[in-house]
Short mmCIF file of C-alpha atoms in Angstrom, two decimals:
data_model
loop_
_atom_site.label_atom_id
_atom_site.label_comp_id
_atom_site.label_asym_id
_atom_site.label_seq_id
_atom_site.Cartn_x
_atom_site.Cartn_y
_atom_site.Cartn_z
CA MET A 26 -6.63 -29.05 14.75
CA ASN A 27 -5.72 -30.41 11.32
CA ARG A 28 -4.79 -27.43 9.13
CA ARG A 29 -4.94 -28.12 5.41
CA LEU A 30 -2.48 -25.47 4.29
CA PRO A 31 -0.33 -25.16 1.18
CA PRO A 32 3.44 -25.56 1.59
CA LEU A 33 5.01 -22.70 3.56
CA SER A 34 7.58 -22.14 0.79
CA ALA A 35 4.75 -21.41 -1.67
CA LEU A 36 3.09 -18.97 0.75
CA ARG A 37 6.41 -17.19 1.34
CA ALA A 38 7.04 -16.90 -2.40
CA PHE A 39 3.59 -15.45 -3.00
CA GLU A 40 3.84 -12.95 -0.12
CA ALA A 41 7.27 -11.72 -1.26
CA ALA A 42 6.17 -11.41 -4.90
CA ALA A 43 3.01 -9.55 -3.91
CA ARG A 44 4.93 -7.17 -1.65
CA HIS A 45 7.55 -6.39 -4.30
CA GLY A 46 5.22 -6.62 -7.29
CA SER A 47 7.96 -8.66 -8.95
CA PHE A 48 9.00 -12.32 -9.14
CA LYS A 49 12.60 -11.19 -9.72
CA GLU A 50 12.81 -9.06 -6.57
CA ALA A 51 11.07 -11.76 -4.55
CA ALA A 52 13.69 -14.23 -5.79
CA VAL A 53 16.49 -11.93 -4.60
CA GLU A 54 14.92 -11.69 -1.14
CA LEU A 55 14.39 -15.46 -0.90
CA ALA A 56 17.81 -16.32 -2.42
CA VAL A 57 16.29 -18.47 -5.19
CA THR A 58 15.76 -18.02 -8.93
CA PRO A 59 12.78 -16.17 -10.43
CA THR A 60 11.81 -19.46 -12.07
CA ALA A 61 11.65 -21.12 -8.65
CA VAL A 62 9.40 -18.33 -7.38
CA SER A 63 7.14 -18.71 -10.42
CA HIS A 64 6.91 -22.48 -9.87
CA GLN A 65 6.05 -22.04 -6.19
CA ILE A 66 3.27 -19.56 -7.00
CA ARG A 67 1.84 -21.78 -9.75
CA ALA A 68 1.81 -24.66 -7.27
CA LEU A 69 -0.08 -22.46 -4.79
CA GLU A 70 -2.57 -21.39 -7.46
CA ALA A 71 -3.12 -25.04 -8.37
CA HIS A 72 -3.60 -25.92 -4.69
CA ILE A 73 -6.38 -23.36 -4.20
CA ASP A 74 -7.61 -23.48 -7.82
CA LEU A 75 -7.46 -19.69 -8.17
CA ALA A 76 -5.22 -17.33 -10.13
CA LEU A 77 -3.34 -15.00 -7.80
CA PHE A 78 -1.43 -12.90 -10.36
CA GLU A 79 -2.00 -11.52 -13.82
CA ARG A 80 1.26 -12.09 -15.70
CA ARG A 81 2.00 -9.04 -17.83
CA THR A 82 5.07 -7.96 -19.75
CA ARG A 83 7.77 -7.12 -17.18
CA GLN A 84 5.32 -6.98 -14.30
CA VAL A 85 2.84 -9.03 -12.32
CA VAL A 86 -0.41 -7.66 -10.87
CA LEU A 87 -2.52 -9.21 -8.13
CA THR A 88 -5.91 -10.58 -9.04
CA ASP A 89 -8.88 -9.99 -6.74
CA ALA A 90 -8.13 -13.32 -5.04
CA GLY A 91 -4.47 -12.39 -4.64
CA ALA A 92 -5.39 -9.00 -3.21
CA ARG A 93 -7.55 -10.70 -0.58
CA LEU A 94 -4.90 -13.27 0.34
CA TYR A 95 -1.88 -10.93 0.46
CA PRO A 96 -2.69 -8.83 3.58
CA VAL A 97 -3.51 -11.97 5.56
CA LEU A 98 -0.13 -13.53 4.75
CA ARG A 99 1.73 -10.22 5.14
CA ASP A 100 0.33 -9.66 8.63
CA GLY A 101 0.99 -13.28 9.56
CA PHE A 102 4.63 -13.21 8.47
CA ASP A 103 5.10 -9.83 10.21
CA ALA A 104 3.76 -11.38 13.42
CA PHE A 105 6.14 -14.35 13.02
CA ALA A 106 9.08 -11.99 12.52
CA GLU A 107 8.17 -9.85 15.53
CA ALA A 108 7.78 -12.86 17.80
CA ILE A 109 11.05 -14.44 16.66
CA GLU A 110 12.92 -11.14 16.96
CA ARG A 111 11.58 -10.66 20.46
CA LEU A 112 12.64 -14.16 21.53
CA THR A 113 16.06 -13.73 19.95
CA ARG A 114 16.69 -10.36 21.56
CA ARG A 115 15.74 -11.68 24.98
CA ARG A 116 18.69 -14.08 24.72
CA GLY A 117 21.02 -11.14 24.15
CA ARG A 118 20.79 -7.66 25.57
CA ARG A 119 17.86 -7.09 27.90
CA TYR A 120 15.20 -4.67 26.73
CA VAL A 121 11.67 -3.58 27.60
CA THR A 122 9.13 -2.12 25.17
CA ILE A 123 6.84 0.69 26.39
CA SER A 124 3.74 1.80 24.47
CA ALA A 125 2.24 5.26 24.99
CA THR A 126 0.65 8.10 23.05
CA ILE A 127 2.82 10.35 20.90
CA ALA A 128 2.48 13.33 23.25
CA PHE A 129 3.13 11.32 26.41
CA THR A 130 6.15 9.60 24.87
CA ALA A 131 7.70 12.79 23.56
CA ARG A 132 7.01 15.03 26.53
CA TRP A 133 7.02 12.74 29.58
CA LEU A 134 8.96 9.57 28.77
CA VAL A 135 11.77 10.81 26.52
CA PRO A 136 13.05 13.51 28.94
CA ARG A 137 13.39 10.79 31.62
CA VAL A 138 15.18 8.13 29.56
CA ASN A 139 18.67 9.34 30.52
CA ALA A 140 17.85 8.96 34.20
CA PHE A 141 16.76 5.38 33.58
CA ARG A 142 20.01 4.61 31.71
CA VAL A 143 22.01 5.80 34.71
CA LEU A 144 20.05 3.50 37.04
CA HIS A 145 19.88 0.53 34.65
CA PRO A 146 22.67 0.71 32.02
CA ASP A 147 22.11 -2.94 31.09
CA ILE A 148 18.43 -2.53 30.10
CA ASP A 149 17.37 -0.93 26.82
CA LEU A 150 14.06 0.88 26.50
CA GLN A 151 12.10 0.66 23.26
CA LEU A 152 9.44 3.36 23.03
CA GLN A 153 6.45 2.71 20.77
CA ALA A 154 4.55 5.98 20.30
CA SER A 155 1.12 5.84 18.67
CA ASP A 156 -2.24 7.55 19.03
CA GLN A 157 -3.95 4.59 17.36
CA LEU A 158 -5.37 1.63 19.25
CA VAL A 159 -2.45 -0.82 19.47
CA ASP A 160 -2.76 -4.58 19.82
CA LEU A 161 -0.28 -4.81 22.69
CA GLU A 162 0.13 -8.58 22.47
CA ARG A 163 0.85 -8.57 18.77
CA ALA A 164 3.11 -5.52 18.95
CA GLY A 165 5.29 -7.22 21.56
CA VAL A 166 4.65 -4.53 24.18
CA ASP A 167 5.81 -5.23 27.75
CA ILE A 168 4.41 -2.12 29.46
CA ALA A 169 1.76 0.34 28.27
CA ILE A 170 0.75 3.75 29.56
CA ARG A 171 -2.95 4.32 28.95
CA TYR A 172 -5.20 7.30 29.64
CA GLY A 173 -8.50 6.47 31.30
CA ALA A 174 -10.01 3.68 33.34
CA GLY A 175 -10.12 0.99 30.69
CA PRO A 176 -11.19 -1.75 31.16
CA TYR A 177 -7.98 -3.68 30.44
CA PRO A 178 -8.97 -7.30 31.15
CA ASP A 179 -5.71 -8.97 30.09
CA PHE A 180 -3.43 -6.69 32.08
CA SER A 181 -2.37 -5.92 35.60
CA VAL A 182 -3.30 -2.24 36.00
CA MET A 183 -1.64 0.27 38.33
CA PRO A 184 -2.59 3.96 38.64
CA LEU A 185 0.24 6.23 37.51
CA PHE A 186 -1.04 9.77 38.13
CA ALA A 187 -4.13 11.90 37.67
CA ASP A 188 -3.79 14.64 35.08
CA ARG A 189 -4.62 18.33 35.54
CA PHE A 190 -5.19 20.88 32.76
CA ALA A 191 -4.80 24.66 32.82
CA PRO A 192 -4.18 27.56 30.42
CA VAL A 193 -0.48 28.19 29.67
CA PHE A 194 1.28 30.72 27.43
CA ASN A 195 4.61 32.34 26.67
CA PRO A 196 5.22 35.04 29.34
CA MET A 197 6.28 37.50 26.62
CA LEU A 198 2.57 37.82 25.72
CA ARG A 199 1.70 39.41 29.11
CA ILE A 200 -1.85 38.05 28.96
CA ALA A 201 -4.24 39.58 31.47
CA ALA A 202 -7.40 37.72 30.41
CA VAL A 203 -7.62 34.41 28.55
CA ALA A 204 -10.58 35.50 26.43
CA ASP A 205 -8.61 38.46 25.03
CA TRP A 206 -6.03 36.26 23.27
CA PRO A 207 -6.05 33.57 20.57
CA ARG A 208 -6.91 30.21 22.11
CA ILE A 209 -5.04 27.08 21.05
CA ASP A 210 -6.87 23.76 21.05
CA PHE A 211 -6.28 20.14 20.01
CA GLU A 212 -8.52 17.25 19.03
CA TRP A 213 -9.45 14.66 21.63
CA ARG A 214 -9.30 11.18 20.11
CA ARG A 215 -12.34 10.07 22.10
CA ARG A 216 -15.34 12.21 22.87
CA HIS A 217 -16.27 12.23 26.56
CA PRO A 218 -18.26 14.75 28.61
CA ASP A 219 -15.44 14.93 31.16
CA ASN A 220 -12.71 15.83 28.66
CA PRO A 221 -10.85 18.94 29.89
CA THR A 222 -12.00 21.27 27.11
CA TRP A 223 -12.07 25.05 26.85
CA SER A 224 -15.85 25.01 27.37
CA ARG A 225 -15.41 23.15 30.62
CA TRP A 226 -12.59 25.44 31.77
CA PHE A 227 -14.66 28.60 31.22
CA ALA A 228 -17.60 26.98 33.03
CA GLU A 229 -15.47 26.04 36.05
CA ALA A 230 -13.83 29.47 36.01
CA GLY A 231 -17.29 31.07 36.14
CA LEU A 232 -16.56 33.04 32.98
CA PRO A 233 -18.57 33.38 29.75
CA GLU A 234 -17.05 31.37 26.93
CA PRO A 235 -16.18 33.51 23.89
CA ALA A 236 -18.54 32.96 20.98
CA GLU A 237 -15.75 32.43 18.47
CA PRO A 238 -14.00 29.00 18.48
CA ALA A 239 -10.32 28.50 19.18
CA GLN A 240 -8.23 30.22 16.53
CA LEU A 241 -5.57 27.48 16.35
CA ARG A 242 -6.53 23.82 16.40
CA PHE A 243 -4.18 20.84 16.20
CA SER A 244 -4.61 17.08 15.94
CA ASP A 245 -1.92 16.47 18.58
CA GLU A 246 -1.38 17.99 22.03
CA SER A 247 2.38 18.28 21.44
CA HIS A 248 1.77 20.69 18.58
CA ALA A 249 -0.55 22.79 20.74
CA ILE A 250 2.20 23.00 23.35
CA GLN A 251 4.79 24.02 20.75
CA ALA A 252 2.46 26.74 19.47
CA ALA A 253 2.07 28.09 23.01
CA VAL A 254 5.85 28.12 23.53
CA ALA A 255 6.18 29.99 20.23
CA GLY A 256 3.86 32.70 21.58
CA GLN A 257 0.94 32.02 19.25
CA GLY A 258 -1.68 32.17 22.00
CA VAL A 259 -2.87 30.46 25.15
CA ALA A 260 -3.27 26.66 25.25
CA LEU A 261 -5.28 24.46 27.61
CA VAL A 262 -2.94 21.50 28.08
CA SER A 263 -1.79 18.84 30.52
CA LEU A 264 0.42 20.36 33.23
CA ALA A 265 2.31 17.06 33.43
CA LEU A 266 3.38 17.44 29.80
CA VAL A 267 4.64 21.03 30.16
CA GLU A 268 6.47 20.67 33.47
CA ALA A 269 9.86 21.30 31.81
CA GLU A 270 8.64 24.45 30.02
CA LEU A 271 7.03 25.77 33.21
CA ALA A 272 10.23 25.13 35.18
CA ALA A 273 12.34 26.86 32.51
CA GLY A 274 10.03 29.88 32.28
CA GLN A 275 9.16 29.19 28.64
CA LEU A 276 5.52 28.93 29.69
CA VAL A 277 3.57 30.36 32.62
CA GLN A 278 0.32 29.25 34.24
CA PRO A 279 -1.03 32.28 36.14
CA PHE A 280 -4.75 31.62 35.71
CA GLY A 281 -6.99 29.26 37.59
CA PRO A 282 -8.71 27.05 37.81
CA THR A 283 -6.84 23.89 36.98
CA ILE A 284 -9.38 21.29 35.92
CA SER A 285 -9.26 17.58 36.56
CA ALA A 286 -8.71 15.09 33.76
CA PHE A 287 -8.42 11.33 33.59
CA ARG A 288 -5.80 9.18 35.27
CA HIS A 289 -2.85 7.66 33.46
CA HIS A 290 -2.53 3.94 34.14
CA LEU A 291 0.43 1.60 33.87
CA LEU A 292 -0.40 -1.75 32.27
CA VAL A 293 1.63 -4.95 32.39
CA ARG A 294 0.46 -8.08 30.61
CA LYS A 295 -0.67 -10.73 33.07
CA GLY A 296 1.90 -13.50 33.31
CA GLU A 297 4.69 -11.29 31.92
CA VAL A 298 7.10 -11.24 34.86
CA SER A 299 10.82 -10.54 34.51
CA ALA A 300 13.43 -8.58 36.41
CA GLU A 301 13.66 -6.10 33.50
CA ILE A 302 9.92 -5.44 33.32
CA ASN A 303 9.71 -5.08 37.10
CA ALA A 304 12.61 -2.61 37.06
CA VAL A 305 10.94 -0.42 34.43
CA ARG A 306 7.56 -0.66 36.17
CA ASP A 307 9.03 0.42 39.51
CA TRP A 308 10.98 3.24 37.87
CA LEU A 309 7.87 4.59 36.10
CA LEU A 310 5.85 4.49 39.32
CA ALA A 311 8.64 6.29 41.20
CA GLU A 312 8.95 8.96 38.49
CA ALA A 313 5.21 9.55 38.52
CA SER A 314 5.15 9.82 42.32
CA GLN A 315 8.04 12.28 42.29
CA ALA A 316 6.45 14.39 39.54
CA ASN A 317 3.29 14.62 41.65
CA GLY A 318 5.09 15.56 44.81
CA GLY A 319 4.95 12.06 46.22
CA GLY A 320 1.15 11.85 45.84
#
């Protein structure tokens, strides 16, 4: 493919100037003079026959054309930097990047990191926590933990464990009936009829659901768990994510039923095979098996 692109130096100058909103600061970053930056941008504008900046006293402002071009170049240069950094780091210390949701990272992965360091002191883990849909290829992710069946066509997929949900609360509350206490809830990112919600729990428990909605509602499951630990009510949460609090007696789970949820899956990009990735994959599978009693 014959790409008819402007010189890379001109694109770099424009992207830096747009990001900083200043030719002078772009020049500092690129280790050239502000005049050189200005010349590069004028050459780019001549190449595409469009003005990219409005030159004002002591500042430059993107035109409509510049505003459309900037995010494309910014994202492209970010992708270049990520790819080069990943290649460079692989020549040095070995590391593996794991992507998971914020709650899963904070409450399931982070407490286990020390155990991994003991087993593999020469491998660094990089944890990328996000509740947004992540482009795993672009983000340089080696292993991802995903909730639900997918599909994940570009990945080798292994089941990690099936989740279970139940009401939990601080034992100081001495709750005798769930409906008598403030209920804590959190937002599911994706609507699905099988989500383990309070409505479903009351239905499976054979109990009437209270007419009033949950009194505390959070956007993240971790915050719902923290509210339960703080004694603010009873929360319907993943038992896998509160195993430490249950073991320490900070939370109790005296009421049934526990209701089924989706399965966590471990994803590895097809073709991505290394001793480091295999070591992390095997460790995650072993941790999940142990947490579920070997099942």
